[in-house]
Every structure is written in structure tokens, then in C-alpha cells.
Coordinates of C-alpha atoms in Angstrom, one line a residue:
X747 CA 0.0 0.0 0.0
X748 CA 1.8 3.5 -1.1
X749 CA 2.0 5.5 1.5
X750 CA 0.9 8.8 -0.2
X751 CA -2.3 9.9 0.1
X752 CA -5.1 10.5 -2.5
X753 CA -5.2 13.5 -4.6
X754 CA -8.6 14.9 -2.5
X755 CA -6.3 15.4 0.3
X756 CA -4.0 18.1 0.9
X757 CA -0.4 16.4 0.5
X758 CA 0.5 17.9 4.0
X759 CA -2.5 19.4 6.2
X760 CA -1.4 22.4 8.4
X761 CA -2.4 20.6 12.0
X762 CA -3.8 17.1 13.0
X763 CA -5.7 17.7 16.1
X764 CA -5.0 14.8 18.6
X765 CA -7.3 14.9 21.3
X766 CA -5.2 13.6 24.3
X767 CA -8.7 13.1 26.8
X768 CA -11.6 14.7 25.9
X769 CA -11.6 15.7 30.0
X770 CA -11.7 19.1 31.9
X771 CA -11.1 20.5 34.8
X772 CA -13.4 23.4 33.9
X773 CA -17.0 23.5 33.1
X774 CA -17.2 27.3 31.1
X775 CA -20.4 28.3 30.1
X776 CA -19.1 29.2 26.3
X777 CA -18.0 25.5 25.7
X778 CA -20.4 22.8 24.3
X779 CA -18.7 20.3 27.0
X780 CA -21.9 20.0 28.3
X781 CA -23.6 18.9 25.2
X782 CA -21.0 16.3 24.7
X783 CA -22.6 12.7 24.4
X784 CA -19.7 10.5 23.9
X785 CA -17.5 8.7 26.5
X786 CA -15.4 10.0 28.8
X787 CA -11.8 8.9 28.3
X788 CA -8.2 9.0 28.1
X789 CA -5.7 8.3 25.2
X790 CA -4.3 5.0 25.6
X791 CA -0.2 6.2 25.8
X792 CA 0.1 3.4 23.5
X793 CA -2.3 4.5 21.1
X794 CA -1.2 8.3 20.9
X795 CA 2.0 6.9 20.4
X796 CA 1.1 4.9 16.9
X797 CA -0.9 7.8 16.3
X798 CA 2.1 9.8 16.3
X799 CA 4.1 7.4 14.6
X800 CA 2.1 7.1 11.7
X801 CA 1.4 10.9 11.3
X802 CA 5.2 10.5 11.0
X803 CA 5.9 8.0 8.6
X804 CA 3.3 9.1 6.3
X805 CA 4.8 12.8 6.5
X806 CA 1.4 14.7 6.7
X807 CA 1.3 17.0 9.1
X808 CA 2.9 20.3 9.8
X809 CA 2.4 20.1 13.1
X810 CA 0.3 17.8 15.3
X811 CA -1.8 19.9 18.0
X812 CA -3.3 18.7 21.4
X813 CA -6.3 19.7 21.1
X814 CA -9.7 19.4 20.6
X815 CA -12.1 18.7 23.8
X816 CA -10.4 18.3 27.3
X817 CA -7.6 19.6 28.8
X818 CA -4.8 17.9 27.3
X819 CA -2.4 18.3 30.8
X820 CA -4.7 16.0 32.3
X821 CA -3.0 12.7 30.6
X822 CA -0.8 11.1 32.5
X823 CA 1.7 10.0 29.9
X824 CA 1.6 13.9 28.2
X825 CA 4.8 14.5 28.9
X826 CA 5.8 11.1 28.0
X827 CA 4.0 12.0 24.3
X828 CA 5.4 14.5 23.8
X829 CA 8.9 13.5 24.2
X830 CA 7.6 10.4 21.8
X831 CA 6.2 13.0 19.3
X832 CA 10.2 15.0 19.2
X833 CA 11.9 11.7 18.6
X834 CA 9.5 11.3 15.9
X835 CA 10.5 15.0 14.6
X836 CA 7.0 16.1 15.0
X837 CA 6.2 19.8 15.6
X838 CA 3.9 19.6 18.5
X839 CA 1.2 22.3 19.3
X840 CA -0.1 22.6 22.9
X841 CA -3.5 24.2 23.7
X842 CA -3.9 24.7 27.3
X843 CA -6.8 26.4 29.8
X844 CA -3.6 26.9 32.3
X845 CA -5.5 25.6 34.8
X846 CA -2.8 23.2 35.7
X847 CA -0.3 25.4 35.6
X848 CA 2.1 24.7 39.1
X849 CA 5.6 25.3 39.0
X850 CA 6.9 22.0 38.3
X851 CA 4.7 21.6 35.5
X852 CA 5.5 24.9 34.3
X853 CA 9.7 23.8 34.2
X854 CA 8.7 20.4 32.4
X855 CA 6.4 22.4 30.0
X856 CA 9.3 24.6 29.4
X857 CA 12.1 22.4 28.7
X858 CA 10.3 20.4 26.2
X859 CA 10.9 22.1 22.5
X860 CA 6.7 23.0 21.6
X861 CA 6.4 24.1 18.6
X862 CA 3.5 26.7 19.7
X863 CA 1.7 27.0 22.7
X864 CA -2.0 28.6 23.1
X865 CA -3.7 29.6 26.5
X866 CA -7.3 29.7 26.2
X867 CA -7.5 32.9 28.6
X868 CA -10.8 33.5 27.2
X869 CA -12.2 35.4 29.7
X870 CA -10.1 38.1 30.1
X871 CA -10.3 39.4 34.2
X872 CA -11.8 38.2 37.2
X873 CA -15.2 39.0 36.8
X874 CA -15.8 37.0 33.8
X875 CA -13.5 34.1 34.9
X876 CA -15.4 33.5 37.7
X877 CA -18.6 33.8 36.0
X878 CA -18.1 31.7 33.2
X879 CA -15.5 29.1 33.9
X880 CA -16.8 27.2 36.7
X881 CA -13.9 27.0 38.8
X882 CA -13.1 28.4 42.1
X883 CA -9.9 29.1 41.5
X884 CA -8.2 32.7 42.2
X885 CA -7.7 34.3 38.8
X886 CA -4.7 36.5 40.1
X887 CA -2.7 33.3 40.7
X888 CA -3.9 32.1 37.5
X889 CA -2.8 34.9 35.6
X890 CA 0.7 34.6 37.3
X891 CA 0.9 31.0 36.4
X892 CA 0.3 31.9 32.7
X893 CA 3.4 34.6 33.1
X894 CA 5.4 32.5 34.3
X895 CA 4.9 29.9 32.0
X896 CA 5.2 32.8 29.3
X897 CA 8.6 33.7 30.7
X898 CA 10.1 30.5 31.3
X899 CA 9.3 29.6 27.5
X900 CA 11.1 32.7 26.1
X901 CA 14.0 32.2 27.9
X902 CA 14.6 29.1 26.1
X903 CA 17.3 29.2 23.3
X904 CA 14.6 28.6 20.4
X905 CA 11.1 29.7 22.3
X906 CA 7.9 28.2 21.0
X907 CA 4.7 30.6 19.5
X908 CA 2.8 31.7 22.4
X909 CA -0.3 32.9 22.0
X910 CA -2.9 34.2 24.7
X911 CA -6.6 33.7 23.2
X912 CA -9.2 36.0 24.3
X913 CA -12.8 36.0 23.3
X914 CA -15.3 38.5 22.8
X915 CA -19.4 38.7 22.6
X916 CA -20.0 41.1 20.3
X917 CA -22.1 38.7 18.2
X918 CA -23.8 36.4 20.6
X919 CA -25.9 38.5 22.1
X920 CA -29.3 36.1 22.4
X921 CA -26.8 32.5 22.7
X922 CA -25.2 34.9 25.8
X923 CA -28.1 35.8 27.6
X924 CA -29.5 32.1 27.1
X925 CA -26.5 30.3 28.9
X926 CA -25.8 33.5 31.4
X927 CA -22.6 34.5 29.8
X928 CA -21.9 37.8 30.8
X929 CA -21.2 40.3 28.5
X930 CA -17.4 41.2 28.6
X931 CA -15.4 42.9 25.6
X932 CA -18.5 44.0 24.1
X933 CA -17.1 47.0 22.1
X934 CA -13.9 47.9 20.6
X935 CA -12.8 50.0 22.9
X936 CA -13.4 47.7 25.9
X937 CA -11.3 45.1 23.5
X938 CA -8.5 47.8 23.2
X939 CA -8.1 48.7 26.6
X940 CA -7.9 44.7 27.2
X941 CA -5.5 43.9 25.2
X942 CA -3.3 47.0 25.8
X943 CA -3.3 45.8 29.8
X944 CA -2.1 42.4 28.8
X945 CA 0.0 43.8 27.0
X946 CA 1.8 45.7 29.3
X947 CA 1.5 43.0 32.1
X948 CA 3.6 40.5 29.3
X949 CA 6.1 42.8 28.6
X950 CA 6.9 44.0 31.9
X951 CA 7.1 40.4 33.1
X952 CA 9.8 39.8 29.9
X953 CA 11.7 42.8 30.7
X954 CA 10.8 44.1 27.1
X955 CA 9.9 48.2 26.4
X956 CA 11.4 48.8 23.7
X957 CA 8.7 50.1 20.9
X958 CA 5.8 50.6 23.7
X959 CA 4.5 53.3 21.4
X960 CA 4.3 51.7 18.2
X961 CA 2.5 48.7 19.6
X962 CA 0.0 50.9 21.0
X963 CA -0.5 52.8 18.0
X964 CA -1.4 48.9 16.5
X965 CA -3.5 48.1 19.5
X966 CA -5.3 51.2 18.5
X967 CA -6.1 49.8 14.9
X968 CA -8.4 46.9 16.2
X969 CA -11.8 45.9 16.0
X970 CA -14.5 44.4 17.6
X971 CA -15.7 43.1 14.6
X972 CA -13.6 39.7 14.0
X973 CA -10.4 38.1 14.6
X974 CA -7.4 40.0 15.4
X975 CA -3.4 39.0 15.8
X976 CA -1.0 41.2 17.9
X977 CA 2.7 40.2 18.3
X978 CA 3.1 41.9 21.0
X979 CA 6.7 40.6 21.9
X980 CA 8.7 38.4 20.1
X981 CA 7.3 35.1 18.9
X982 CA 4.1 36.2 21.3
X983 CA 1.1 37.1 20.3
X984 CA -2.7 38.1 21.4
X985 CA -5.4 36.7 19.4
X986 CA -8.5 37.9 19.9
X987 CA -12.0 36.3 18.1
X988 CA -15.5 36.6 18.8
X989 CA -17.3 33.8 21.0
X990 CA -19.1 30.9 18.5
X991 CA -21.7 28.4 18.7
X992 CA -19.8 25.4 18.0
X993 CA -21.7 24.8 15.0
X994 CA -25.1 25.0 16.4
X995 CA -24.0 23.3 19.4
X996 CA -26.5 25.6 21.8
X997 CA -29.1 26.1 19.2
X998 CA -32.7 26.1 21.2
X999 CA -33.8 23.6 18.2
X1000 CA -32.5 21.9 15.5
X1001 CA -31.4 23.6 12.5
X1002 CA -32.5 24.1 9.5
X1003 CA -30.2 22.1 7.1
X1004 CA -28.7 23.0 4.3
X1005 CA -27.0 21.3 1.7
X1006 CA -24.2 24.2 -0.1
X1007 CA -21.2 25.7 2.0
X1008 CA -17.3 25.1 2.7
X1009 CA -15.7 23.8 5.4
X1010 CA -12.4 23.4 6.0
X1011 CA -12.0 20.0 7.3
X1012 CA -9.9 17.4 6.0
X1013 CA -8.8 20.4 3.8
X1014 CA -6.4 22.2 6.4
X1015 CA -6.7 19.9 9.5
X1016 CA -8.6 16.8 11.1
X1017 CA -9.1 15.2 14.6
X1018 CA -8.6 12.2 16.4
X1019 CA -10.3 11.7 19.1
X1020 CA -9.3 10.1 22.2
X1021 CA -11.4 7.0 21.1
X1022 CA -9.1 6.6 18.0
X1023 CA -11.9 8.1 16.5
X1024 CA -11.0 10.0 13.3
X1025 CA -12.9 13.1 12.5
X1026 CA -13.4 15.2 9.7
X1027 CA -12.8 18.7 11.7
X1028 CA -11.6 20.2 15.2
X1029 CA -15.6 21.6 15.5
X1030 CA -16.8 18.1 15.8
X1031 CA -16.7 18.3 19.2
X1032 CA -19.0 15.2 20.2
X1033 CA -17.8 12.7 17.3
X1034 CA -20.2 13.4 14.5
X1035 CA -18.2 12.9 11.8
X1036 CA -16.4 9.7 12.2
X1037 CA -14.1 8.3 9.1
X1038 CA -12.8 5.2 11.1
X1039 CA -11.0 3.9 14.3
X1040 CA -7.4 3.8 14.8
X1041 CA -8.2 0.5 16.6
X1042 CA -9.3 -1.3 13.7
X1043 CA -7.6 0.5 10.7
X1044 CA -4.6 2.3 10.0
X1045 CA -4.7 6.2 9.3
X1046 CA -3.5 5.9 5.7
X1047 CA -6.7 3.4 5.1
X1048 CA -9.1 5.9 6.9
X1049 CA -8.3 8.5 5.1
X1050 CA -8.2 6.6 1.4
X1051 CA -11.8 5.5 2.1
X1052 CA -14.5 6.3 -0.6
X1053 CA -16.8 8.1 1.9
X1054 CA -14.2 10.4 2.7
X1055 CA -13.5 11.2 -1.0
X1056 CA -17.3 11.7 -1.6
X1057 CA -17.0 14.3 1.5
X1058 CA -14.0 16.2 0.4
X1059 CA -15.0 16.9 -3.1
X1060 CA -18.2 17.8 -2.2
X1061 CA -16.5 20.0 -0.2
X1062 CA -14.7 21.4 -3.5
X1063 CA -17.6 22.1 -5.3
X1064 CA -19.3 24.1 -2.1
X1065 CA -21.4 21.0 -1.3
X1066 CA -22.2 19.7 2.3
X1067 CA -22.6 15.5 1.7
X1068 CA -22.5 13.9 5.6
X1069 CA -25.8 14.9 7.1
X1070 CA -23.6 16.6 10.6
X1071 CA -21.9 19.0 8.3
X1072 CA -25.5 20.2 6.7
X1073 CA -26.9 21.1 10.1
X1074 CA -23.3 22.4 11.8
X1075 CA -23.4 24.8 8.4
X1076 CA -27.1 25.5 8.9
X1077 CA -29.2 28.3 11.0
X1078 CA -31.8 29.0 13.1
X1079 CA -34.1 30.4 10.6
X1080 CA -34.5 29.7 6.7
X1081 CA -33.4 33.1 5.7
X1082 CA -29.8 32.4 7.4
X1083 CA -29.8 28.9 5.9
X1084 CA -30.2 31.0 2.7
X1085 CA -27.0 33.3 3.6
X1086 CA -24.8 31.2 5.6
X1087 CA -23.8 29.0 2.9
X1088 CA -22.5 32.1 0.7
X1089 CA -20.6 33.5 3.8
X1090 CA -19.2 30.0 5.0
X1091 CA -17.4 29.8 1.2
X1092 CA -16.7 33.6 1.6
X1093 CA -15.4 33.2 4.9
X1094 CA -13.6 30.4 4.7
X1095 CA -12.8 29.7 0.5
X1096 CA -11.4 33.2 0.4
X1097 CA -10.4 34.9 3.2
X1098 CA -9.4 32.7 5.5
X1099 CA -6.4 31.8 3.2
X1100 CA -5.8 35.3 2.6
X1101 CA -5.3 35.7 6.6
X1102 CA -2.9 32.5 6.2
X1103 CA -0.7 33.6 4.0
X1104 CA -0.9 37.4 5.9
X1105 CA -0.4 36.0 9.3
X1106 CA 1.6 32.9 8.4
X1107 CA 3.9 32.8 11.8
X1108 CA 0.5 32.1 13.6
X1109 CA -1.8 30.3 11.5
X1110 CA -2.2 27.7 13.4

């Protein structure tokens, strides 16, 4: 069996999400962990490890990211996978709620060579940390942990990407007031004046002042209005982007379907769940969408299978063929289901790869 894959596949997709347990330590209002219906579980170490391997030996993968559902520090083996995933030369992507964040794990975290790592901050001060994340936990030591995890990586001779992710409710206002988010970076300049405090509070902790006043000047040039990327020191960067529905994950009823739009899974990136479940996106949080089972097949014989194919170009032509992807793509009214379609292949057909190739250092 060749070991390339099918021409209806990228030959290298930028990330393959591995989800490591699909287990958290928080329960935030904004995530659909709730809604989940599948198992409970951990990786097998084993099984992460073959997963790696192969991801490997077939060369298709940028980078391999922990992430999907769960809070990947929970494994017991992660760091024990990740040493796995360098001797297999894999770039290896961490995301991270930094809930776990104590100072030994902070040293092991920073002497392993991460290719990126992403803290889900989210919720941006203490007010809407404790409201939305369910945890008890003091925010001021949590926002220490996350500097000093911050500082510790960049002191390294070849730091990783670090990016802090912060999300906004600009657009969310009725899916908000259903699951009593409360409404936090609401306007642009609320997001600003965010950003620019983290900002300082990163910097100050690296030592680094040097061109203060131009980076505010960019701070300045933000919006409220969709996804924004600030280096703010070297090789770390703020991402900001506006709180989602997971795909109609808290929709108050079903959706109604619809059968054109784009998607970008098994275009730029696919999952494995902690199953061995593969997936055809990151959004499939509850395991919609399965291809196969790293149990029973290999990953080169998932992903040469003739319902994937049938998928993916679909997906070419801006149709939607498995019935998950018709209602994740769909709305809560007809007129949206008329519109969505045409925005999802705007969104993500054209400008999505125009912000790749503009913001390539942190495209993943």
C-alpha cells in the first residue's frame, strides 16, 4: 500500500488535532462540554503513540496539536507523548486552559521544544473568569501561572509561538443571555483597553519596552468586529476572536439544514479523538463525523476510504454530503440557511487563506 495519500487530500494538512482526553477541569459556560454525548476517556499512551508514529511515517502534518475537547495536561503520559512526538521529529502544538499550571509543570512544560503553545484565557479578568468558567480558582494566581509559563518559555534558546486567546461577545448577544454569559469585551474600545493591559503585564514580566509606542499605536487599529493577531513581543502574540456556537452546538432547536457551503475540514486539518476516533474537523466536538478507528484500521486506510473522498470533493464544489456538516453549516431560521452558505465559502474559501498567508507565523 503507497503511502501517499489520494489527490482529494492536501499532501501535508497544516495541524492534526489529537485529542489527548476529551476531560476538563473546567465547566465554562461558552463551551459545548456540556452537550457532549460520547465517553469520557483518556488516550491510551500506547495508542497516541502509533498515532504519532504514523502521522510521521506518512509525513502529513505540519504540526500535530493537542487539542480538541479536554484539557490535554490531564494525561498522565503527556509528557511522556510528547517526548515520543520529538523523537518522531514532530512539531507539536499545545492548547492549554492553564488551569494546571504549578511550578513544576511549568519547568517540564518549558524544557520540552513545543512548537507553539495557546492559553485559552478567554475570559479576560476576574469577573468573567469566575462567572463563566466554573472553577473556584483565584484568577490573580492564575494569571501569574500563565506569566510565568510565558517567561520561562522565552527564555529558552529557540522559544515556541505563544499565543494568549481572548474571546469577545460582540455577536452572541441572544446565545449569551441564554447560557448567562456575561457580557465582557462588548465594544472595541473595551477590547483595546484589554488587550493593551495584557500587553503591558507580558512585557513587563519579559523585561521588554522597547517600541511601547508603536505597539499601541497597532492596539489602536483593532476591531470588535472579528479576529485580530498582535505580536506583542517576540514570537508572542494576542489573538482575539468573537465567541461561536460550536456549530449549532447551543441552538434552542434543531437547524435548518442546508446542503451548499465550505468547510475546512480534511482540507487544512482533522481530529482524532481520544477513542481513536478520526474526524473530519476540530468543531466536531461530540464525534459526529467519524471516518474510522485507529483500533481497527490504519490512518492511511481511513483516510483513502471512498466516503471520505465523496466528503472532500463535495467540499470542493461548495457542497455539504454527511448529514452533521448540513446542520453544523445551517441556521436557526430559513433566511440564514439561505445566507450562511454564501458567507461559510466567503469566509472560509477566500479569506481565511488570505489571513494565512498574511499571518503565516501564527496560523495555526
Amino acid at each position: 500500500m503507497s503511502n501517499s495519500l489520494p489527490p482529494y487530500l492536501p499532501e501535508r494538512f497544516k495541524r492534526i488535532h489529537l485529542e489527548l482526553t476529551n476531560r476538563c477541569n473546567f465547566s465554562c459556560l461558552f463551551c459545548p462540554d456540556g452537550k457532549m454525548t460520547r465517553k469520557r476517556g483518556i488516550m491510551e499512551t500506547e495508542l497516541a503513540q502509533s498515532a504519532l508514529d504514523q502521522i510521521a511515517e506518512l509525513g502529513v502534518a505540519e504540526k500535530v496539536t493537542f487539542h480538541v475537547m479536554g484539557e490535554p495536561l490531564l494525561h498522565p503520559d503527556f509528557f511522556s507523548i510528547c517526548d515520543h512526538a520529538k523523537r518522531r521529529n514532530l512539531k507539536v502544538g499545545l492548547t492549554t486552559n492553564g488551569a494546571l499550571l504549578k511550578p513544576e509543570t511549568i519547568d517540564r512544560l518549558a524544557r520540552r521544544d513545543l512548537h507553539q503553545i495557546d492559553v485559552s484565557l478567554q475570559t479576560p479578568d476576574a469577573a468573567s473568569f469566575g462567572a463563566t468558567r466554573g472553577t473556584r480558582m483565584d484568577f490573580t494566581k492564575y494569571r501569574t501561572n500563565l506569566l510565568d509559563l510565558l517567561a520561562a518559555c522565552m527564555a529558552r534558546p529557540s522559544p515556541p509561538i505563544f499565543k494568549i486567546r481572548i474571546m469577545t461577545t460582540r455577536f452572541a448577544r441572544r446565545m449569551r443571555e441564554r447560557l448567562g454569559i456575561p457580557d465582557f469585551l462588548g465594544s472595541t474600545d473595551a477590547l483595546r483597553r484589554t488587550v493593551l493591559e495584557w500587553t503591558l503585564q507580558v512585557r513587563e514580566r519579559l523585561g521588554n519596552t522597547d517600541g511601547t509606542v508603536e505597539l499601541r499605536r497597532r492596539i489602536k487599529k483593532i476591531g470588535i468586529y472579528g479576529w485580530n493577531v498582535v505580536e506583542i513581543s517576540p514570537r508572542v502574540f494576542i489573538e482575539t476572536y468573537v465567541l461561536t456556537d460550536w456549530g449549532n452546538a447551543f441552538a434552542d432547536a434543531p437547524p435548518v439544514e442546508v446542503s451548499r457551503g465550505y468547510c475546512f475540514g480534511m482540507r487544512d486539518h482533522f481530529a482524532i479523538l481520544c477513542s481513536g476516533d478520526v474526524v473530519l474537523c476540530c468543531i466536531d466536538y461530540d464525534g459526529k463525523t467519524v471516518m474510522g478507528n485507529l483500533h481497527s484500521e490504519s490512518l492511511l486506510e481511513i483516510l483513502k476510504s471512498p466516503a471520505l473522498q465523496e466528503i472532500v470533493e463535495a467540499f470542493r464544489r461548495g457542497a455539504l454530503v454527511h448529514p452533521h456538516c448540513r446542520q453544523c453549516l445551517g441556521s436557526s431560521s430559513r433566511l440564514g440557511a439561505l445566507v450562511k452558505p454564501a458567507a461559510s465559502i466567503l469566509a472560509l474559501k477566500v479569506l481565511k487563506p488570505f489571513l494565512y498567508r498574511k499571518y503565516r507565523l501564527f496560523d495555526e
